[in-house]
Coordinates of C-alpha atoms (C1' of nucleotides) in Angstrom, one line a residue:
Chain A
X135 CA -2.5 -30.2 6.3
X136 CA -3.4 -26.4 5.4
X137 CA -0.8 -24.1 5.0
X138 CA -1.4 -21.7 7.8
X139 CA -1.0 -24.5 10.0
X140 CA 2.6 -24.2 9.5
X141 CA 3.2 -20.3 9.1
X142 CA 2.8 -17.8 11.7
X143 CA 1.0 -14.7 10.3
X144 CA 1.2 -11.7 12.0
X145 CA -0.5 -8.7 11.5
X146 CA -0.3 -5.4 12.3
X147 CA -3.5 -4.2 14.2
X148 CA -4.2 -0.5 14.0
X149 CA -6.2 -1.5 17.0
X150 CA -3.6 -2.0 19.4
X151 CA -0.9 -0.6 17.9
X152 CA 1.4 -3.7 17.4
X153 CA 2.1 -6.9 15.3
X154 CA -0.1 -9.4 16.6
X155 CA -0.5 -13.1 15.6
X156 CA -3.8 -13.8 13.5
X157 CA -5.9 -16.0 14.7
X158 CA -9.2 -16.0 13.0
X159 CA -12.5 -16.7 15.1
X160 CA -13.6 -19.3 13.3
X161 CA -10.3 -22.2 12.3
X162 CA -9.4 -22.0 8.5
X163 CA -12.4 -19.4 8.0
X164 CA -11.7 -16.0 7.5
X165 CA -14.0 -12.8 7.7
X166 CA -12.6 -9.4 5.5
X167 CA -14.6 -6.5 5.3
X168 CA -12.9 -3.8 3.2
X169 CA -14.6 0.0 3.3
X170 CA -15.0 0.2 -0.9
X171 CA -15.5 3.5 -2.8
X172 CA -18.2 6.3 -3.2
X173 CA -18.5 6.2 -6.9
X174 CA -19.2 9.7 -7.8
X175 CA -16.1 9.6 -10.0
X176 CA -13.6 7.7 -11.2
X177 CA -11.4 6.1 -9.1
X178 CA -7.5 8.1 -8.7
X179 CA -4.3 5.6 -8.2
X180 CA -4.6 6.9 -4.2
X181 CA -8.0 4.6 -4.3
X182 CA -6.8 2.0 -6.4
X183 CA -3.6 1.4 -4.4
X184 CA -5.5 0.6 -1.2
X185 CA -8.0 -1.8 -2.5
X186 CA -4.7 -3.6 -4.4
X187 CA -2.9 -4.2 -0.9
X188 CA -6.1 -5.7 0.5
X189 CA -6.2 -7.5 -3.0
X190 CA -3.0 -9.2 -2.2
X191 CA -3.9 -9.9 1.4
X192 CA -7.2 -11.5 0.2
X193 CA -4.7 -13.6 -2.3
X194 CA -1.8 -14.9 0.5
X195 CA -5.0 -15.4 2.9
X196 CA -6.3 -17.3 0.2
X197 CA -2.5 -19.4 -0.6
X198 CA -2.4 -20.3 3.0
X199 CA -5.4 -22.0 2.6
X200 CA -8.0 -19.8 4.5
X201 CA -11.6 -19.8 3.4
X202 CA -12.1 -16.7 2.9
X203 CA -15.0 -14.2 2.9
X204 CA -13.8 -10.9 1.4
X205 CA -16.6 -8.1 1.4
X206 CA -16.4 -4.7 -0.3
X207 CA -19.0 -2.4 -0.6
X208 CA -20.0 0.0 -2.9
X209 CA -20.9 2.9 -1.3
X210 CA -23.9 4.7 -3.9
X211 CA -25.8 6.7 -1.1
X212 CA -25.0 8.5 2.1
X213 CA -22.1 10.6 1.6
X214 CA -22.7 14.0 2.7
X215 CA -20.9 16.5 1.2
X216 CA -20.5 18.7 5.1
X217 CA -22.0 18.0 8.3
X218 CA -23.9 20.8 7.8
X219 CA -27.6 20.4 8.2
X220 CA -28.3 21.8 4.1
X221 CA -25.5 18.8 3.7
X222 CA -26.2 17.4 0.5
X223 CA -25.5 13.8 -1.1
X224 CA -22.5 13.4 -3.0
X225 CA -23.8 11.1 -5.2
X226 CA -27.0 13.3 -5.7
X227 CA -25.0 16.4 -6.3
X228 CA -22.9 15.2 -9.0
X229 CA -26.2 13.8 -10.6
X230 CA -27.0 17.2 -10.1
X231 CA -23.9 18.4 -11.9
X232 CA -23.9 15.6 -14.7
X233 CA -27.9 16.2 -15.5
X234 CA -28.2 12.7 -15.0
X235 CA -30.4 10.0 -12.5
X236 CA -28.4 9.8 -9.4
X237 CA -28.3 5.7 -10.6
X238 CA -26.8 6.6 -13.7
X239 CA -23.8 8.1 -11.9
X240 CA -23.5 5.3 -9.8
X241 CA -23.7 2.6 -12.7
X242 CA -21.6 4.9 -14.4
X243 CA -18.2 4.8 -11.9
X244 CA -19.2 1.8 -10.9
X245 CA -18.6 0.0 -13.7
X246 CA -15.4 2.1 -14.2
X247 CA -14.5 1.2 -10.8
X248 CA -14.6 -2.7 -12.1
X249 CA -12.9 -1.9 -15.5
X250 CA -9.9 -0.2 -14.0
X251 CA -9.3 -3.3 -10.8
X252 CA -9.8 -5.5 -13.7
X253 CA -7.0 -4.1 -15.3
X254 CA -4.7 -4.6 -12.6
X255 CA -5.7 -8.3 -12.1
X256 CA -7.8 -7.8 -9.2
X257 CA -9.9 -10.6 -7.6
X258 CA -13.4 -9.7 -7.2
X259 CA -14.4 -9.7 -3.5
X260 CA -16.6 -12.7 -2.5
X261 CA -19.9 -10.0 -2.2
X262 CA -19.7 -6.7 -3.0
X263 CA -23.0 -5.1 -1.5
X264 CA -24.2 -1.2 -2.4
X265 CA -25.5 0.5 0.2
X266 CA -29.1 1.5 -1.5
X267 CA -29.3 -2.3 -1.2
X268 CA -29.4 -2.6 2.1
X269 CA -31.9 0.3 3.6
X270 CA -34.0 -1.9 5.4
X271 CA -30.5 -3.8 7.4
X272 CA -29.9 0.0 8.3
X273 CA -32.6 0.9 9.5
X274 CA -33.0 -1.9 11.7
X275 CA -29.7 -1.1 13.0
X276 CA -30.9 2.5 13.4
X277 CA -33.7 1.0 15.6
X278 CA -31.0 -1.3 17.7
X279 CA -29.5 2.0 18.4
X280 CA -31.9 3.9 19.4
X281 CA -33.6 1.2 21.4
X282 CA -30.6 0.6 23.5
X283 CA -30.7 4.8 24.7
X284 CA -27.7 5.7 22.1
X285 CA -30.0 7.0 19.7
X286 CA -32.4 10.2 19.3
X287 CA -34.8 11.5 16.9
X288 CA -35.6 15.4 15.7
X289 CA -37.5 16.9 13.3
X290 CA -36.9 13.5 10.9
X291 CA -33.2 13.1 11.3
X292 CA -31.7 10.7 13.9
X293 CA -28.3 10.9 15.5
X294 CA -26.0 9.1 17.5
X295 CA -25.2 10.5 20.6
X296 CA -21.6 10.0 21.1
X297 CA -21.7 11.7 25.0
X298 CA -24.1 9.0 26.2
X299 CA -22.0 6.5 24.2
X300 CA -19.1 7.8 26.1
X301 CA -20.3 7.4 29.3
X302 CA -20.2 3.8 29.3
X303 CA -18.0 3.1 26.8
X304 CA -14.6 4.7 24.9
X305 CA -15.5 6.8 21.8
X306 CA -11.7 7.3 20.2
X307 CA -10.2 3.9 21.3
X308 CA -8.9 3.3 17.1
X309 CA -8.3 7.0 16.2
X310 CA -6.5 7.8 19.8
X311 CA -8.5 10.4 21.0
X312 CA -11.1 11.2 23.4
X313 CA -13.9 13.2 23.8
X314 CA -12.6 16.1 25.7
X315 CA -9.8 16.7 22.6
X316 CA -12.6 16.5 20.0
X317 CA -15.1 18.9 22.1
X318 CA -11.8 21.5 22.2
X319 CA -11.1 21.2 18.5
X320 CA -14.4 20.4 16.4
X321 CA -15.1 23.2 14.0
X322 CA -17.9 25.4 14.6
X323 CA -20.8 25.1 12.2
X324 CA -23.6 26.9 11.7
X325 CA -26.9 24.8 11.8
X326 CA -26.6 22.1 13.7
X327 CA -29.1 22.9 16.1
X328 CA -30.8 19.6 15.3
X329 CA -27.5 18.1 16.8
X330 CA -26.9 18.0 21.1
X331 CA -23.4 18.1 20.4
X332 CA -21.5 18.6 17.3
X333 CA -19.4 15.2 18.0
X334 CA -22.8 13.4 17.4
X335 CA -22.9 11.9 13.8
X336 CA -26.1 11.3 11.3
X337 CA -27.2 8.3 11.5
X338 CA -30.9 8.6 9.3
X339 CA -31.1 12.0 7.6
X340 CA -34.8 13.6 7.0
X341 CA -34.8 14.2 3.0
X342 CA -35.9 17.4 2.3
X343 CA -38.5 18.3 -1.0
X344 CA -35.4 18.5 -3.3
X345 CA -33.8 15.2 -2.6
X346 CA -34.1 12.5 -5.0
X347 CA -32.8 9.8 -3.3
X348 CA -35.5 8.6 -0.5
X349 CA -36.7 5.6 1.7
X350 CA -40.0 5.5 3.4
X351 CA -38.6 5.0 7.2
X352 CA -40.4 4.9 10.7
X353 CA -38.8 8.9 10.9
X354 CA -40.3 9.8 7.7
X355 CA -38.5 10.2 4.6
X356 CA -34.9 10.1 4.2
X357 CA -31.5 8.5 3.4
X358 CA -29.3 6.4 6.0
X359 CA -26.0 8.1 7.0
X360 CA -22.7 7.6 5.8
X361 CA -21.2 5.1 8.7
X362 CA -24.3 3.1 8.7
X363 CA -24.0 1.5 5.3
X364 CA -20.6 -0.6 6.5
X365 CA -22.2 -1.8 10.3
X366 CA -25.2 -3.2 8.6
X367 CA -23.0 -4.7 5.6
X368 CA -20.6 -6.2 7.8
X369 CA -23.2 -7.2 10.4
X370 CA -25.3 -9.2 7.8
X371 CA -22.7 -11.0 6.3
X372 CA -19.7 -11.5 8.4
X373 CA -21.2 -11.4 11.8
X374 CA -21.4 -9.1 14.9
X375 CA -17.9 -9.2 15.2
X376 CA -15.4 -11.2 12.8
X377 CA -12.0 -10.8 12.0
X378 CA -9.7 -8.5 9.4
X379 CA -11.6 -4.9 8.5
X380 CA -9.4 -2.8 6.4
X381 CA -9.7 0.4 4.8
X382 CA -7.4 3.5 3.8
X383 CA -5.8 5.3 7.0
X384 CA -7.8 8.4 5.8
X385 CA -11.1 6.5 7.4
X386 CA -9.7 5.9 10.6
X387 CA -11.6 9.0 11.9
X388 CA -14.5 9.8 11.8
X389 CA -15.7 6.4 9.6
X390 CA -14.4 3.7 11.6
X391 CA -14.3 5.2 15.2
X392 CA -18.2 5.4 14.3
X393 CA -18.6 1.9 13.2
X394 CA -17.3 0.9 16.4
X395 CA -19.2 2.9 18.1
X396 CA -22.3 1.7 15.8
X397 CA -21.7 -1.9 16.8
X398 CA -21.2 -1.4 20.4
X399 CA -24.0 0.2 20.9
X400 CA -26.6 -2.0 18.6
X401 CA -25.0 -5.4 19.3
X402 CA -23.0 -4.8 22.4
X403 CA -19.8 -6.0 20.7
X404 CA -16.4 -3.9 19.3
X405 CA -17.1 -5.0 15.4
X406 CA -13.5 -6.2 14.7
X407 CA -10.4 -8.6 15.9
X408 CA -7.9 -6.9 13.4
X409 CA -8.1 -3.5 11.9
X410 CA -5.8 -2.6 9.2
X411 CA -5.1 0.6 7.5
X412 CA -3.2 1.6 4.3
X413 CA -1.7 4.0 4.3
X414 CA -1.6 6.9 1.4
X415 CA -0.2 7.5 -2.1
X416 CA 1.4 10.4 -2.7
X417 CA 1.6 12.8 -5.5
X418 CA 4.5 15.5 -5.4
X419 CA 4.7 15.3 -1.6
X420 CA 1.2 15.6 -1.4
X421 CA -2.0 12.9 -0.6
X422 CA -3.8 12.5 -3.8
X423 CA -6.8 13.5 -3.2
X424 CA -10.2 13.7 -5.5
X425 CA -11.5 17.3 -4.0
X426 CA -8.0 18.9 -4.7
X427 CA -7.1 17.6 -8.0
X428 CA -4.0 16.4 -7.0
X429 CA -4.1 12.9 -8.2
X430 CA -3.8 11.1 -11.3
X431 CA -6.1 8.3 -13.1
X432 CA -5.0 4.9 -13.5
X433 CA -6.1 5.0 -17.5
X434 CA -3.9 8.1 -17.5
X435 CA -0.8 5.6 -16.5
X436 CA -1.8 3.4 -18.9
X437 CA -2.1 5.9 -21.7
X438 CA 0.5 8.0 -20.6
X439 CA -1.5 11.3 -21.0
X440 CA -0.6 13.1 -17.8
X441 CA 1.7 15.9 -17.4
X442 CA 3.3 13.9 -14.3
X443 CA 4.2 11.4 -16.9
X444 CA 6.6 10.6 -20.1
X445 CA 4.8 7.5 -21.1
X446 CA 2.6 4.8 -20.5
X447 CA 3.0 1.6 -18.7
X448 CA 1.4 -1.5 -18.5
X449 CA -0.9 -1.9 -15.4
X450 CA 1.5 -4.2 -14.0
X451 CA 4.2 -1.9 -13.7
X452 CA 2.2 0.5 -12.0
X453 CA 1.3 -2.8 -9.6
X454 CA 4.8 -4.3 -9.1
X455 CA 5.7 -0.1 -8.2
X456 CA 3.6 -0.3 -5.0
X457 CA 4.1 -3.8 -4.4
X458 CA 7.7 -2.7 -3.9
X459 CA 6.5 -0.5 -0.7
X460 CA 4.8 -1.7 2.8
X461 CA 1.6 -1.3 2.6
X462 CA 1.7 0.7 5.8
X463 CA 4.7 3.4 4.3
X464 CA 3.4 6.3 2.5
X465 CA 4.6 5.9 -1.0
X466 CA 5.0 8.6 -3.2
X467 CA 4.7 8.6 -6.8
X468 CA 6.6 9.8 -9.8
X469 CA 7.7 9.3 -13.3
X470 CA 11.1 8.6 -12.3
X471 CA 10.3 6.1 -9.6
X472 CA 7.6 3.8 -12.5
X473 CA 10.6 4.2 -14.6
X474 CA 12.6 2.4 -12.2
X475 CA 10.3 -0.1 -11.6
X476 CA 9.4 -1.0 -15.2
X477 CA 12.8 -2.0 -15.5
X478 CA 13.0 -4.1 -12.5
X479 CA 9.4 -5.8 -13.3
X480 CA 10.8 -7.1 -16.9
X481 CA 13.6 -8.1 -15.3
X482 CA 11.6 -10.1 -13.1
X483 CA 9.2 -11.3 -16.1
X484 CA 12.2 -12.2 -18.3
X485 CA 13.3 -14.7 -15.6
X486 CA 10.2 -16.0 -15.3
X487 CA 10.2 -17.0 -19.0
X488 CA 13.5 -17.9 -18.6
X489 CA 12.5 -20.1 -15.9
X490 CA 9.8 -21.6 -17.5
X491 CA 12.5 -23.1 -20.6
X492 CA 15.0 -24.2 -17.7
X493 CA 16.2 -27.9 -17.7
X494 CA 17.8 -29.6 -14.9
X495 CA 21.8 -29.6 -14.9
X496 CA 24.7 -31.1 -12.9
X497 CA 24.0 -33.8 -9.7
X498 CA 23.5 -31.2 -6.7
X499 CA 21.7 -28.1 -6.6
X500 CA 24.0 -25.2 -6.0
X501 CA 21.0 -23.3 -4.3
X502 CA 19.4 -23.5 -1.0
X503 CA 15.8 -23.5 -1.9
X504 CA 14.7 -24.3 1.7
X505 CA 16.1 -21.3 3.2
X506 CA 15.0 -18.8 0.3
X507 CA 11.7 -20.2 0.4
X508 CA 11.5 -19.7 4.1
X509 CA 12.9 -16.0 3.6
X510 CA 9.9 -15.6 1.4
X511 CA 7.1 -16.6 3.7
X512 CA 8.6 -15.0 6.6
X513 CA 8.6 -11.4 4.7
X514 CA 4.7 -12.5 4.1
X515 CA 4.4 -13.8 7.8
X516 CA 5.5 -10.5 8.9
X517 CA 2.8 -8.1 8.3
X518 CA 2.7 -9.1 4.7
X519 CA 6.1 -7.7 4.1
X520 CA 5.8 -7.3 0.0
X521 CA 9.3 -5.3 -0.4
X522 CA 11.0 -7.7 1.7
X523 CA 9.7 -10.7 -1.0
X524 CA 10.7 -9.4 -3.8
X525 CA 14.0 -8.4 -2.8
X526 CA 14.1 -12.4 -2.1
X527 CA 12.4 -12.9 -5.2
X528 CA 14.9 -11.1 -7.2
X529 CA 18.1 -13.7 -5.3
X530 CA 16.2 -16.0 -7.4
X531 CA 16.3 -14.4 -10.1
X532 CA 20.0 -14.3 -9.9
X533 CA 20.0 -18.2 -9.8
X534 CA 17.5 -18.2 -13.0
X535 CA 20.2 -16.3 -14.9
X536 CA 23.4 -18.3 -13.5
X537 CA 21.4 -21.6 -14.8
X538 CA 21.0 -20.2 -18.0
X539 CA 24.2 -19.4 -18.6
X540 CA 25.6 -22.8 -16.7
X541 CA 27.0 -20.9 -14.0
X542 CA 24.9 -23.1 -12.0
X543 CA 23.0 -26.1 -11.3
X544 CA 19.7 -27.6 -10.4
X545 CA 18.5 -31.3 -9.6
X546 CA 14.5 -31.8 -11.3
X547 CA 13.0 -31.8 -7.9
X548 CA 14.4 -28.4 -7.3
X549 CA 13.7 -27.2 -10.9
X550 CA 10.1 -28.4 -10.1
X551 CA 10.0 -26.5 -6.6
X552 CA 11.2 -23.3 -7.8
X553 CA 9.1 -23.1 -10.9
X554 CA 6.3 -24.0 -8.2
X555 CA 7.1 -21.2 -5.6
X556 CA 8.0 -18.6 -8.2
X557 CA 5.0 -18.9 -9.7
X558 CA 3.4 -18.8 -6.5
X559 CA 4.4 -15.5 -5.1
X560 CA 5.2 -13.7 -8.0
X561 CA 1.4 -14.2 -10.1
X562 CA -1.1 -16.0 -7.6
X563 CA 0.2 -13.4 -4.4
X564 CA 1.5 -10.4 -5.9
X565 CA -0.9 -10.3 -9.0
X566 CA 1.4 -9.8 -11.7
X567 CA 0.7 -10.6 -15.0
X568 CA 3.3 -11.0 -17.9
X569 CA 2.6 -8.2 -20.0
X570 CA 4.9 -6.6 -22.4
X571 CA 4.4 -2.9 -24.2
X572 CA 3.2 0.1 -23.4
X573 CA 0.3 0.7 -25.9
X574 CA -2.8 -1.9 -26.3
X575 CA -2.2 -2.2 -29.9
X576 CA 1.3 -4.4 -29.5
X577 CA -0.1 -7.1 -31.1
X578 CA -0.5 -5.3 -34.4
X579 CA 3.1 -4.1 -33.9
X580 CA 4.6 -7.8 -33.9
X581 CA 3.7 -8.6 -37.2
X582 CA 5.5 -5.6 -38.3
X583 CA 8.4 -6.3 -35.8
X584 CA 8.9 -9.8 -36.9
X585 CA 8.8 -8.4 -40.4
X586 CA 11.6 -5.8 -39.4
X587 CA 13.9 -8.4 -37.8
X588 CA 13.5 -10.7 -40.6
X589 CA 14.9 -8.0 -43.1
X590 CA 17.4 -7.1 -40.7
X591 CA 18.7 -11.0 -40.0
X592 CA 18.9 -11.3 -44.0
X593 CA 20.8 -8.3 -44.4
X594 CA 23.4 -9.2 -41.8
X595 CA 23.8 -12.3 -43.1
X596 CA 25.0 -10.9 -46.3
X597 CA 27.5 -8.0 -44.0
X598 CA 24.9 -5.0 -45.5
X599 CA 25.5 -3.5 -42.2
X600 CA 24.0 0.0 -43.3
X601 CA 20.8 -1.7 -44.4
X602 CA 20.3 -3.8 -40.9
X603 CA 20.5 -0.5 -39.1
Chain B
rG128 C1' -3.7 24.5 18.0
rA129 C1' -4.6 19.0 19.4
rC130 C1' -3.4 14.1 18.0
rA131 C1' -0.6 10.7 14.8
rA132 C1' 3.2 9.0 11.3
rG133 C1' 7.8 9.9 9.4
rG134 C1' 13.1 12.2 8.0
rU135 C1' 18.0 6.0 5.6
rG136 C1' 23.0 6.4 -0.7
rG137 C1' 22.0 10.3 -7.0
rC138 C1' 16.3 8.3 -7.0
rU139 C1' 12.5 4.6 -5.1
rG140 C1' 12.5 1.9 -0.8
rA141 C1' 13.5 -2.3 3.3
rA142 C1' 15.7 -3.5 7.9
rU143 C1' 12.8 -1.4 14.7
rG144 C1' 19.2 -3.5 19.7
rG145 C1' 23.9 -7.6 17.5
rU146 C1' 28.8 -8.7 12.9
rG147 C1' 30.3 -5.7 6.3
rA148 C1' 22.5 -1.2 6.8
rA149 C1' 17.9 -5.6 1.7
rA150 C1' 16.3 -5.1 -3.2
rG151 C1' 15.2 -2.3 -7.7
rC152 C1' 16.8 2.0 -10.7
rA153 C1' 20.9 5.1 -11.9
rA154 C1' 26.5 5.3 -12.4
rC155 C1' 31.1 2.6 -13.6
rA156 C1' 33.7 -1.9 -15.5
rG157 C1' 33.3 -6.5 -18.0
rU158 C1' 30.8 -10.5 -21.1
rC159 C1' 28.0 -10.7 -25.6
rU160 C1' 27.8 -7.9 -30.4
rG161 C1' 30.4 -5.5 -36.8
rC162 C1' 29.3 -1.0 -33.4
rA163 C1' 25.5 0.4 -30.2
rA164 C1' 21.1 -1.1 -27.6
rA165 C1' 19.1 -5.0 -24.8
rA166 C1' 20.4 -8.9 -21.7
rC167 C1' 23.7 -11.0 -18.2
rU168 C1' 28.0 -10.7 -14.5
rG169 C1' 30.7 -7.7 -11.2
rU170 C1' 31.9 -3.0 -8.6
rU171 C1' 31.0 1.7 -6.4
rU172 C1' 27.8 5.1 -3.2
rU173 C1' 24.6 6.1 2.9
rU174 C1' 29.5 7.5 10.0
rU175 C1' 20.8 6.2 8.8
rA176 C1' 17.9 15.0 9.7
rU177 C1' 20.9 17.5 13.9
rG178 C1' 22.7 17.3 19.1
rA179 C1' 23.0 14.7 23.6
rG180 C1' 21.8 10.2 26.5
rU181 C1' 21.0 4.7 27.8
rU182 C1' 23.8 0.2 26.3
rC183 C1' 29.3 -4.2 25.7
rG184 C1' 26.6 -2.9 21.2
rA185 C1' 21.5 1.9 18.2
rA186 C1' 19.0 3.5 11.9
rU187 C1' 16.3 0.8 15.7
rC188 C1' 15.3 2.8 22.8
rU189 C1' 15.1 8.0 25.7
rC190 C1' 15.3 13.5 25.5
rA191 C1' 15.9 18.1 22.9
rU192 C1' 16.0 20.8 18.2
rC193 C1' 14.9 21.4 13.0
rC194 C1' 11.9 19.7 8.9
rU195 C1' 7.9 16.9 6.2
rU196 C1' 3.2 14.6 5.8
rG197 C1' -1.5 13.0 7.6
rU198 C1' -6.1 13.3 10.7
rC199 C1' -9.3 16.6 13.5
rU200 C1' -14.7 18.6 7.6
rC201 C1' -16.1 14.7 2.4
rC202 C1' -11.8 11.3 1.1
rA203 C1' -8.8 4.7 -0.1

RNA sequence: GACAAGGUGGCUGAAUGGUGAAAGCAACAGUCUGCAAAACUGUUUUUUAUGAGUUCGAAUCUCAUCCUUGUCUCCA
């Protein structure tokens, strides 16, 4: 018997508004599809901390015994830097910037992108697919859509028609607006006369002499718009409509609202069972942002060379810091509040290796492992309730420390479950990893340690206090 | 301006109608130690922005006021 058989997940569907049980589509199968990042720079902690709360919903999905599918893109073409019609592609500009092939950028933070989620123990995504990769998918979807009357064509360029869309169906149904709201308050640009309305949204941009980055196409040549690259991604391998899409709240509008509206009117179907959005890290009060500077690097944290910072911590920290939040809170971020939290993770990682030496004692167990282990799943259960765990996490870790010190007793069976569940939630769900210093050179630093407290055990034993300090 | 989220102890941050409002950090006391640090144990702190209402009962629901943030244009 699987795991989710026995636990009730709910989720919390941006859709809809509410906590809703999960029921995937297909029974013990599970279809993610995560909106990954534009890598025209490296990623900021804001980026990093959305892709680590799918990371750990991808991990208990996984525990419960799901088969999952997790898919995260890389998004390498197709983000326009306005919506104005000399729009140009981020990735090409900052090739532009750099002197360098637009590829080169894009292998570039790519590969920084993987270094960094490394770092913080990610688990790679079952496919991660880059948009250039998939041109032709697009522009078969491109075709769907403008085969079905949703789609139209000038001077090279084609774009959705979101007023036609609208007439049959509800543009704004995620994002809670309608059309009448967005007419009244879209910003007026100059140049769009290629556009009916300014609400419609590039679906195949015509590339002009300058561009690098080009497909032949049956509009001539161009580059696919930005919201396209997730339909067909998603499309091809998850399905016309499958089950968890998640993404940062920041994408709820425009970037979502058009993928629905992308899917509906290609393959007649709303894309997605359970949308879930993350919600923001903050930096002074502020969303950390790339175009505003205000954000800071995760090899920053690690390094500790940031002015928001007095020193480095291990990526862990920086993990178990917005572990301690809801993934849904905004969390802000600060020297003082990693500080904090590097002293309750080695807490935590001290009891695990004191866990790990533990021997049974007494003949009862003076714990009730049942009901702390059902506190544990339920906090997971509800809208995978991370703060809630490890506040239950740390009533174990109470226990750990009584036993240590014989306050307290355990039977082997018990010694055997805990070991089992603590391991469980805190590595294999959260994604922690025992790791101790601040710098990457510690391991030279034991050898001169050990050396230290050699010296220093000698010189107590003989009362030469002033040389042991 | 429109729409959305939110304002909880010294700090971070949970709990959305039910007894004493999680947990971590900080502070204080104790244990340990030659002293200190670390570690461990215990204690303390919030009448939940403000005002009113609904209710037997509200941080939680309703209304008003003040404030913060986000989206509406590229963003995780």
């Amino acid at each position: 018997m699987k795991l989710y058989q026995e636990q009730e997940l709910k989720i919390y569907n941006s859709l809809t508004n509410q906590k809703e049980v999960f029921k995937p589509i297909n029974e013990g199968h599970v279809g993610m599809y995560v909106c990954g990042p534009t890598v025209y720079s490296n990623v900021h902690l804001g980026n990093v901390r959305t892709f680590m709360s799918f990371d750990m919903i991808f991990r208990y999905l996984k525990h419960l015994g799901y088969k999952v599918r997790y898919v995260r893109n890389i998004t390498d073409v197709g983000h326009l830097v306005d919506d104005a019609e000399e729009g140009e592609d981020k990735i090409a500009k900052k090739a532009r910037l750099e002197q360098l092939e637009p590829m080169e950028i894009v292998q570039k933070y790519t590969l920084d992108f993987h270094y960094i989620l490394q770092k913080f123990n990610f688990i790679p995504p079952s496919i991660e697919p880059t948009a250039t990769g998939h041109i032709i998918e697009q522009i078969e979807i491109v075709k769907g859509i403008i085969d079905n009357g949703y789609g139209y064509e000038v001077n090279g360029s084609v774009y959705f028609d979101v007023h036609k869309f609208n007439e049959k169906n509800e543009y704004g149904v995620l994002s809670k607006r309608n059309l009448e709201d967005l007419v009244n308050n879209s910003r007026e640009l100059d140049g769009q006369s290629d556009k009916k309305n300014p609400q419609d949204f590039a679906l195949w941009k015509k590339a002009e002499e300058t561009h690098i980055m080009r497909w032949p196409s049956p509009w001539g040549e161009g580059f696919p718009g930005w919201h396209l690259e997730c339909t067909a991604m998603s499309t091809k391998y998850l399905g016309k409509r499958f089950d968890i899409h998640g993404g940062g709240m920041d994408l709820k509008f425009p970037h979502h609202e058009s993928e629905i509206a992308q899917n509906e009117a290609c393959c007649g179907t709303s894309p997605v069972n359970y949308w879930m959005h993350a919600n923001m890290l903050t930096l002074n009060g502020k969303k950390m942002s790339k175009s505003t500077d205000n954000n800071i690097l995760p090899g920053e944290i690690f390094s500790g060379s940031s002015k928001h910072l007095s020193k480095g911590f291990v990526p862990s920290v920086a993990r178990f810091f917005m572990m301690q939040a809801h993934y849904r809170s905004i969390l802000d971020f600060s020297n003082d509040a990693l500080l904090a939290s590097e002293k309750g993770f080695n807490k935590l990682m001290e009891a695990m290796k004191t866990l790990d030496k533990l021997e049974p004692s007494g003949d009862k167990t003076s714990f009730n492992l049942e009901v702390w282990k059902r506190n544990c799943y339920n906090a997971l259960n509800d809208d995978f309730n991370t703060p809630i765990l490890i506040a239950d996490l740390f009533e174990a870790v109470k226990y750990i420390n009584q036993l240590k010190d014989g306050k307290a007793t355990i039977l082997p069976e018990s010694l055997t479950e805990l070991k089992k569940y603590m391991h469980a939630f805190v590595f294999e769900i959260l994604g922690l990893e025992q790791q101790s210093g601040s710098s990457d050179d510690g391991d030279s630093l034991t050898g001169v340690m050990e050396l230290l407290i050699n010296l220093r055990n000698e010189a107590r034993a003989n009362k030469d206090f002033a040389t042991s300090d």
